Amino acid sequence: MSLTLLQHPDARIIDGKAIAQTVLEEVKKEVDDFKAKGIEACLAVVLVGEDPASQVYVRNKVQKAAFVGIRSLEFRFEADLDEHALLEKIDALNADDSVHGILVQLPLPTQINETRVLERIDPKKDVDGFHSENVGGLSQGRDVLTPCTPTGCIRLLKDSLGSDLSGLHAVVIGRSNIVGKPMAALLLKENCTVTVVHSKTRNIGQVCQQADIVVVAVGKPNMVDASYLKADAVVIDVGINRIFENGKTRLVGDVDFEDALPMVSAITPVPGGVGPMTIAYLMKNTLQAVRLQYPNI
Ligand code: NDP
């Protein structure tokens, strides 16, 4: 029986929370294995400014690191920090052998050039997988650090469809650098036939109707409904949208969940689908970074 069947009463609903917990347990064990070899995995998190959402993300990352036994270091700076000072901090973290992963929480204040900062991180410590060396490596199909959200989506797909995704037609809606593009590259690495659609694509619905797998990363509430889907498609909803309804705010994805559910063989809910996988894969990536820094262990 599959993990999903065991953990959710409706077999079609992919329980991202439960799968993320399994991933964290896997990480915990590996962290202990490294500790037994004298290596304490360590993640440095850098936050500039007071953005409330970023504060929450950083807090969650630090909490999950503690859960799996990864040492975390937090570096908080005022919003008016100048770029040079941030680059110096990154240089120091790059040079520190006890730090294995570096994460700079985005977005950064406007006086700081995001690209220059991300490019300064040692690619072997780049747990977000945003450095151009890692982006290029992924596009060549090499085993490099890859962005946490799409990497987590691959795990959700494998837990639902089995480990072999070869030959399946995947449509990715959205072409951002942090989700859509790396998602497409990861699916290609899994031997899927991949189509990427975006805001300029004509007849998106018709393209999606061809897909065995639809990954939606757009940021438009309930954009994809049953009319986009072929029967028994697997749908991964990356979108996180806050909507105001009946006097309350609630989170919804990019997929109209209730409408799509009868059509699909599996679907992620929002919340409780992709979201928890992102942090779980940040922890996995930190371990991957340790391995890259100790290739002979
Ligand atoms: P971006 O805004 O960077 O990219 C959105 C993409 O969607 C663009 O490629 C854009 O096309 C495309 N798009 C916009 N409108 C349409 C449309 N009507 N039809 C087809 N394509 C369209 O967003 P992100 O990739 O950063 O994030 C997407 C969503 O995923 C957001 O809701 C975000 O909050 C969520 N997210 C969730 C994460 C998680 O952990 N669960 C992590 C990261 C993001 P074009 O390029 O042509 O403009």
XYZ file of C-alpha atoms and ligand atoms in Angstrom:
345
model
C 0.000 0.000 0.000
C 1.364 3.435 -0.861
C 2.287 6.030 1.728
C -0.471 8.321 0.481
C -3.126 5.632 0.852
C -1.935 4.966 4.377
C -1.973 8.598 5.401
C -4.992 10.231 3.861
C -8.555 8.864 3.900
C -9.079 10.102 0.324
C -6.403 8.252 -1.663
C -6.367 10.975 -4.294
C -5.199 13.658 -1.902
C -1.424 13.750 -1.613
C -0.593 14.337 2.031
C 2.395 16.669 1.731
C 2.547 17.149 5.468
C 2.939 13.431 6.116
C 5.438 12.940 3.289
C 7.457 15.951 4.502
C 7.535 14.375 7.965
C 8.924 11.159 6.433
C 11.591 13.215 4.640
C 12.514 14.943 7.905
C 12.847 11.556 9.641
C 15.183 10.432 6.831
C 17.247 13.586 7.286
C 17.355 13.133 11.063
C 18.873 9.689 10.665
C 21.498 10.918 8.209
C 22.344 13.858 10.471
C 23.034 11.342 13.249
C 25.178 9.241 10.889
C 27.280 12.321 10.088
C 27.532 13.181 13.802
C 28.892 9.687 14.434
C 31.620 10.508 11.898
C 32.428 13.780 13.679
C 30.559 16.129 11.336
C 27.824 18.405 12.679
C 25.700 19.618 9.748
C 25.241 23.384 9.949
C 22.955 25.776 8.074
C 23.452 29.563 8.149
C 20.341 31.650 7.514
C 20.717 35.327 6.630
C 17.789 37.715 6.955
C 17.907 41.378 5.982
C 15.066 43.655 7.085
C 11.754 43.143 8.834
C 9.496 41.607 6.164
C 6.884 39.739 8.259
C 6.536 36.795 5.850
C 10.328 36.379 5.702
C 10.485 36.402 9.513
C 7.972 33.548 9.620
C 9.849 31.559 6.931
C 13.162 31.969 8.757
C 11.615 30.956 12.082
C 10.133 27.818 10.496
C 13.441 26.909 8.861
C 15.333 27.293 12.131
C 12.709 25.188 13.962
C 12.867 22.385 11.398
C 16.674 22.424 11.530
C 16.470 21.942 15.298
C 13.997 19.077 14.809
C 16.353 17.135 12.547
C 19.466 17.994 14.588
C 21.036 20.410 12.091
C 22.840 23.274 13.844
C 21.511 26.582 12.581
C 23.042 30.032 12.726
C 20.869 33.096 12.254
C 22.239 36.407 11.022
C 19.762 39.277 11.108
C 20.522 42.689 9.656
C 18.699 46.007 9.531
C 16.814 46.813 6.298
C 19.319 49.562 5.415
C 22.292 47.163 5.315
C 24.583 47.957 2.404
C 25.399 45.325 -0.174
C 29.100 45.324 0.559
C 28.503 44.363 4.197
C 26.247 41.491 3.128
C 28.817 40.239 0.607
C 31.473 40.329 3.346
C 29.229 38.220 5.571
C 28.769 35.688 2.772
C 32.530 35.574 2.171
C 33.040 34.814 5.866
C 30.422 32.040 5.803
C 31.956 30.599 2.613
C 35.337 30.471 4.341
C 33.975 28.873 7.529
C 34.436 25.085 7.266
C 31.934 24.480 10.063
C 29.132 26.024 7.938
C 27.816 23.692 5.231
C 24.738 25.491 3.904
C 24.032 29.202 3.368
C 20.552 30.559 2.768
C 19.861 34.236 2.125
C 16.159 34.849 2.663
C 14.554 36.616 -0.295
C 13.386 39.218 -1.125
C 16.274 41.528 -0.273
C 15.847 45.304 0.171
C 16.079 47.222 -3.094
C 19.547 48.730 -2.448
C 20.989 45.197 -2.592
C 21.486 43.406 -5.897
C 19.964 39.963 -5.419
C 21.892 38.331 -8.260
C 25.274 39.547 -6.986
C 24.461 38.193 -3.535
C 23.273 34.765 -4.732
C 26.273 34.446 -7.046
C 28.634 35.127 -4.115
C 27.521 32.004 -2.231
C 29.863 29.040 -2.678
C 27.907 26.736 -5.054
C 28.662 23.787 -2.734
C 26.912 25.660 0.112
C 24.060 26.989 -2.046
C 21.178 25.102 -0.401
C 18.582 27.105 -2.362
C 20.142 25.965 -5.655
C 19.932 29.479 -7.144
C 23.648 29.953 -8.037
C 24.187 29.946 -11.801
C 26.660 27.072 -11.477
C 23.913 24.935 -9.934
C 21.276 26.187 -12.390
C 23.602 25.268 -15.262
C 24.461 21.929 -13.669
C 20.783 21.052 -13.358
C 20.137 21.952 -16.985
C 22.958 19.555 -17.906
C 21.358 16.856 -15.755
C 24.223 16.788 -13.217
C 23.759 16.001 -9.523
C 23.933 19.498 -8.086
C 22.026 21.362 -5.375
C 18.559 22.067 -6.806
C 15.797 24.451 -5.630
C 13.849 23.059 -2.674
C 10.259 23.547 -3.897
C 10.517 21.744 -7.257
C 12.758 19.067 -5.765
C 10.075 18.459 -3.143
C 7.473 18.252 -5.936
C 9.444 15.444 -7.606
C 9.330 13.520 -4.330
C 5.536 14.028 -4.117
C 5.163 12.744 -7.687
C 7.292 9.684 -6.986
C 5.350 8.889 -3.840
C 2.121 9.060 -5.880
C 3.137 7.549 -9.210
C 6.077 5.338 -8.276
C 9.758 6.074 -8.743
C 9.740 5.807 -12.542
C 8.266 8.895 -14.191
C 9.791 8.011 -17.591
C 7.741 8.854 -20.644
C 4.991 10.698 -18.796
C 3.900 14.001 -20.287
C 4.308 16.783 -17.726
C 3.002 20.297 -18.249
C 4.483 22.993 -15.990
C 2.458 26.192 -15.766
C 4.819 29.054 -14.893
C 8.453 29.695 -15.861
C 9.969 31.454 -12.851
C 13.592 30.840 -11.922
C 12.676 29.489 -8.502
C 9.859 27.096 -9.451
C 8.787 26.690 -13.089
C 12.155 26.426 -14.858
C 13.897 24.147 -12.334
C 10.695 22.055 -12.142
C 10.845 21.529 -15.906
C 14.550 20.633 -15.740
C 13.972 18.139 -12.919
C 11.088 16.490 -14.777
C 13.258 16.226 -17.884
C 15.976 14.606 -15.763
C 13.315 12.052 -14.758
C 12.742 11.350 -18.472
C 9.353 13.026 -18.647
C 8.224 14.739 -21.833
C 7.996 18.322 -20.623
C 5.964 21.288 -21.830
C 6.295 24.674 -20.121
C 3.452 27.155 -20.498
C 3.270 30.749 -19.278
C 1.327 33.977 -19.543
C 1.928 34.274 -23.297
C 0.953 30.692 -24.152
C -2.123 30.239 -26.333
C -4.794 27.698 -25.382
C -3.218 26.659 -22.073
C -6.265 24.545 -21.247
C -5.843 22.431 -24.387
C -2.133 21.933 -23.736
C -2.801 20.863 -20.146
C -5.451 18.390 -21.264
C -2.618 16.329 -22.848
C -0.750 16.029 -19.553
C -0.299 13.043 -17.254
C 1.235 15.454 -14.730
C 0.298 19.126 -14.290
C 2.469 21.295 -12.028
C 0.967 24.723 -11.427
C 3.179 27.596 -10.188
C 1.493 30.800 -11.212
C 0.191 32.733 -8.196
C -3.421 33.094 -9.434
C -6.107 31.743 -7.104
C -8.097 28.796 -8.490
C -6.903 29.373 -12.073
C -6.820 25.704 -13.066
C -10.115 23.852 -12.943
C -11.304 20.457 -14.172
C -11.583 21.742 -17.748
C -7.734 21.917 -17.885
C -7.281 18.283 -16.928
C -7.490 14.907 -18.572
C -9.021 12.096 -16.558
C -6.644 10.651 -13.957
C -4.014 13.368 -14.258
C -1.745 14.003 -11.268
C -1.829 17.635 -10.171
C 0.796 19.413 -8.084
C -0.364 22.834 -6.917
C 2.565 25.049 -5.917
C 0.521 28.238 -5.657
C -0.002 29.972 -2.337
C -2.610 32.723 -2.513
C -4.245 34.556 0.346
C -7.882 35.360 -0.452
C -10.495 37.264 1.519
C -13.833 35.448 1.659
C -16.850 35.692 3.972
C -15.016 38.138 6.210
C -12.008 35.833 6.603
C -8.622 35.351 4.958
C -7.700 31.874 3.799
C -5.001 30.216 1.719
C -5.828 28.706 -1.649
C -3.696 27.308 -4.420
C -3.634 27.994 -8.154
C -5.952 25.014 -8.684
C -9.667 24.999 -7.992
C -9.304 21.988 -5.710
C -12.985 21.027 -5.328
C -13.583 21.246 -9.068
C -10.420 19.324 -10.013
C -10.672 16.546 -7.408
C -13.219 14.291 -9.194
C -11.079 14.410 -12.353
C -7.640 13.518 -10.962
C -5.874 10.408 -9.767
C -3.893 12.484 -7.279
C -3.688 16.135 -6.224
C -1.923 18.231 -3.596
C -4.097 20.387 -1.328
C -3.252 23.947 -0.282
C -2.265 24.202 2.486
C -0.693 20.837 3.361
C 0.700 19.871 -0.055
C 3.839 21.384 -1.541
C 4.444 23.929 1.265
C 5.769 21.525 3.915
C 8.003 19.815 1.326
C 9.924 23.031 0.644
C 11.363 23.213 4.159
C 11.903 19.446 4.314
C 13.982 19.661 1.127
C 15.954 22.589 2.519
C 17.054 20.170 5.236
C 17.823 17.470 2.620
C 19.826 19.992 0.626
C 21.842 20.921 3.713
C 22.882 17.278 3.993
C 23.621 17.162 0.276
C 25.853 20.217 0.841
C 27.667 18.355 3.628
C 28.268 15.460 1.223
C 29.621 17.819 -1.430
C 32.059 19.241 1.110
C 33.160 15.814 2.362
C 33.078 13.729 -0.825
C 35.108 10.915 0.751
C 32.882 10.309 3.783
P 6.306 34.213 -10.393
O 5.376 35.361 -10.264
O 7.779 34.455 -10.343
O 5.993 33.436 -11.751
C 4.684 33.180 -12.147
C 4.686 32.489 -13.474
O 3.329 32.264 -13.836
C 5.316 33.309 -14.596
O 6.154 32.480 -15.378
C 4.125 33.820 -15.408
O 4.345 33.902 -16.800
C 3.123 32.712 -15.173
N 1.757 33.219 -15.327
C 1.197 34.331 -14.798
N -0.083 34.444 -15.169
C -0.346 33.394 -15.964
C -1.490 32.964 -16.660
N -2.632 33.633 -16.611
N -1.403 31.832 -17.382
C -0.234 31.129 -17.420
N 0.872 31.480 -16.777
C 0.831 32.608 -16.051
O 5.861 33.190 -9.260
P 6.647 31.981 -8.549
O 7.034 30.958 -9.532
O 7.663 32.529 -7.626
O 5.474 31.421 -7.620
C 4.282 30.899 -8.182
C 3.343 30.548 -7.051
O 3.942 29.549 -6.234
C 3.021 31.705 -6.102
O 1.700 31.566 -5.656
C 3.985 31.496 -4.953
O 3.502 32.039 -3.755
C 4.014 29.996 -4.879
N 5.229 29.438 -4.279
C 5.049 28.453 -3.374
C 6.132 27.855 -2.779
C 5.906 26.745 -1.810
O 6.762 26.453 -1.026
N 4.750 26.087 -1.861
C 7.506 28.283 -3.070
C 7.584 29.266 -4.132
C 6.467 29.840 -4.697
P 5.379 34.970 -17.449
O 6.729 34.416 -17.210
O 4.990 34.956 -18.896
O 5.121 36.271 -16.756
